[in-house]
mmCIF file of C-alpha atoms in Angstrom:
data_model
loop_
_atom_site.group_PDB
_atom_site.id
_atom_site.type_symbol
_atom_site.label_atom_id
_atom_site.label_comp_id
_atom_site.label_asym_id
_atom_site.label_seq_id
_atom_site.Cartn_x
_atom_site.Cartn_y
_atom_site.Cartn_z
ATOM 1 C CA MET B 1 33.076 -0.982 4.548
ATOM 2 C CA LEU B 2 32.528 2.127 2.777
ATOM 3 C CA ASP B 3 34.717 3.393 0.128
ATOM 4 C CA TRP B 4 35.361 7.196 1.162
ATOM 5 C CA LYS B 5 36.956 8.008 -2.466
ATOM 6 C CA ALA B 6 34.353 6.384 -4.434
ATOM 7 C CA LEU B 7 32.006 8.823 -3.536
ATOM 8 C CA SER B 8 31.315 12.074 -5.305
ATOM 9 C CA ARG B 9 32.031 15.131 -3.087
ATOM 10 C CA GLN B 10 28.246 16.281 -2.578
ATOM 11 C CA ASP B 11 27.795 12.631 -1.038
ATOM 12 C CA GLN B 12 30.972 13.297 1.256
ATOM 13 C CA LYS B 13 29.637 16.435 2.524
ATOM 14 C CA THR B 14 26.174 15.175 3.008
ATOM 15 C CA LEU B 15 27.744 11.742 5.166
ATOM 16 C CA GLN B 16 29.728 14.721 7.054
ATOM 17 C CA CYS B 17 26.946 16.815 7.505
ATOM 18 C CA LEU B 18 25.187 13.808 9.135
ATOM 19 C CA TYR B 19 27.606 11.677 10.526
ATOM 20 C CA GLY B 20 30.398 14.154 11.741
ATOM 21 C CA GLY B 21 29.176 15.241 14.462
ATOM 22 C CA GLY B 22 28.245 18.898 13.373
ATOM 23 C CA PRO B 23 24.592 20.773 13.937
ATOM 24 C CA LEU B 24 22.435 20.274 10.702
ATOM 25 C CA ARG B 25 21.884 24.193 10.375
ATOM 26 C CA SER B 26 25.413 23.939 9.494
ATOM 27 C CA CYS B 27 25.120 21.571 6.861
ATOM 28 C CA ASP B 28 24.489 22.230 3.103
ATOM 29 C CA PRO B 29 20.769 23.014 2.617
ATOM 30 C CA THR B 30 20.231 20.839 -0.623
ATOM 31 C CA ALA B 31 21.380 17.703 1.616
ATOM 32 C CA ILE B 32 18.959 18.537 4.318
ATOM 33 C CA LEU B 33 16.129 19.071 1.703
ATOM 34 C CA ARG B 34 17.160 15.738 -0.178
ATOM 35 C CA LEU B 35 17.214 13.901 3.335
ATOM 36 C CA ARG B 36 13.483 15.532 3.414
ATOM 37 C CA GLN B 37 12.182 14.534 0.157
ATOM 38 C CA LEU B 38 13.477 10.695 0.796
ATOM 39 C CA GLY B 39 11.961 10.856 4.283
ATOM 40 C CA LEU B 40 8.578 11.875 2.262
ATOM 41 C CA CYS B 41 9.156 9.143 -0.052
ATOM 42 C CA VAL B 42 9.398 6.428 2.331
ATOM 43 C CA SER B 43 6.489 7.607 4.153
ATOM 44 C CA MET B 44 4.160 7.856 1.362
ATOM 45 C CA LEU B 45 5.375 4.484 -0.005
ATOM 46 C CA ALA B 46 4.637 2.878 3.288
ATOM 47 C CA ALA B 47 1.441 4.181 3.651
ATOM 48 C CA VAL B 48 0.292 3.048 0.023
ATOM 49 C CA LEU B 49 1.377 -0.522 1.166
ATOM 50 C CA LEU B 50 -0.440 -0.648 4.263
ATOM 51 C CA THR B 51 -3.522 0.734 2.800
ATOM 52 C CA GLY B 52 -3.457 -2.385 0.309
ATOM 53 C CA CYS B 53 -2.590 -4.859 2.807
ATOM 54 C CA SER B 54 -6.681 -4.374 3.730
ATOM 55 C CA LYS B 55 -8.510 -7.634 3.979
ATOM 56 C CA GLU B 56 -11.844 -6.236 4.326
ATOM 57 C CA PRO B 57 -13.689 -6.184 0.542
ATOM 58 C CA GLU B 58 -14.792 -2.452 0.072
ATOM 59 C CA TYR B 59 -18.338 -2.287 -0.971
ATOM 60 C CA ASN B 60 -20.498 0.923 -1.922
ATOM 61 C CA ASP B 61 -23.773 1.480 -0.032
ATOM 62 C CA GLN B 62 -26.013 0.444 -2.749
ATOM 63 C CA GLN B 63 -23.663 -3.064 -3.014
ATOM 64 C CA ARG B 64 -23.917 -3.198 0.770
ATOM 65 C CA VAL B 65 -27.555 -3.019 0.312
ATOM 66 C CA CYS B 66 -28.133 -5.295 -2.192
ATOM 67 C CA ILE B 67 -26.217 -7.979 -0.246
ATOM 68 C CA ALA B 68 -28.175 -7.529 2.556
ATOM 69 C CA LYS B 69 -30.951 -8.136 0.694
ATOM 70 C CA LEU B 70 -29.825 -11.350 -0.854
ATOM 71 C CA PHE B 71 -28.058 -13.130 2.308
ATOM 72 C CA LYS B 72 -28.978 -12.304 6.192
ATOM 73 C CA ASP B 73 -25.223 -13.463 7.031
ATOM 74 C CA TYR B 74 -22.967 -13.290 4.255
ATOM 75 C CA ASP B 75 -19.664 -15.118 3.849
ATOM 76 C CA ALA B 76 -17.500 -14.371 0.801
ATOM 77 C CA LYS B 77 -15.554 -17.654 1.313
ATOM 78 C CA GLN B 78 -18.777 -19.396 0.468
ATOM 79 C CA MET B 79 -18.567 -19.723 -3.253
ATOM 80 C CA SER B 80 -22.070 -19.931 -4.065
ATOM 81 C CA GLN B 81 -22.928 -16.963 -1.990
ATOM 82 C CA CYS B 82 -19.709 -15.126 -3.166
ATOM 83 C CA VAL B 83 -20.868 -15.679 -7.156
ATOM 84 C CA ASN B 84 -24.463 -14.742 -6.164
ATOM 85 C CA VAL B 85 -23.556 -11.519 -5.051
ATOM 86 C CA CYS B 86 -21.315 -10.600 -7.691
ATOM 87 C CA LYS B 87 -23.323 -11.376 -10.172
ATOM 88 C CA SER B 88 -26.236 -9.634 -8.670
ATOM 89 C CA CYS B 89 -25.080 -6.758 -6.922
ATOM 90 C CA MET B 90 -21.590 -6.043 -8.951
ATOM 91 C CA SER B 91 -23.603 -6.607 -12.619
ATOM 92 C CA GLY B 92 -20.835 -9.435 -13.220
ATOM 93 C CA SER B 93 -20.462 -12.291 -15.526
ATOM 94 C CA THR B 94 -20.406 -16.293 -14.067
ATOM 95 C CA THR B 95 -16.987 -16.388 -15.865
ATOM 96 C CA THR B 96 -15.610 -13.109 -14.220
ATOM 97 C CA CYS B 97 -17.169 -13.729 -10.966
ATOM 98 C CA THR B 98 -16.440 -17.185 -10.377
ATOM 99 C CA THR B 99 -12.638 -16.359 -11.160
ATOM 100 C CA SER B 100 -12.930 -13.361 -8.480
ATOM 101 C CA CYS B 101 -14.438 -15.499 -5.775
ATOM 102 C CA THR B 102 -11.835 -18.148 -6.284
ATOM 103 C CA LEU B 103 -9.002 -15.878 -5.933
ATOM 104 C CA LYS B 104 -10.640 -14.275 -2.929
ATOM 105 C CA ALA B 105 -10.803 -17.497 -1.198
ATOM 106 C CA ARG B 106 -7.395 -18.032 -2.049
ATOM 107 C CA THR B 107 -6.184 -14.884 -0.225
ATOM 108 C CA GLU B 108 -8.692 -15.129 2.798
ATOM 109 C CA ALA B 109 -7.619 -18.665 3.749
#
């Protein structure tokens, strides 16, 4: 239950504006602005989180050509292929490539 008296006067006005049945145009303009800013922030956060969920590794065109030269059917889940591509096409070291491919195999499983 919401403790009405614990809210600031501005928050009380905002809640009255939203849930009091009055039209938004009669509400405090700063309250409307804050709601729009909150909506924009939530939308941007959702977009950032969703773009980070892609399971496809992102390779540039030069890396794709290099991979195609090495393997006809490249499978990033196969450790030897992944390490070979990492070292040859991404200029990685054995240690960093092995670690990277191990982590990729765990997240894609």
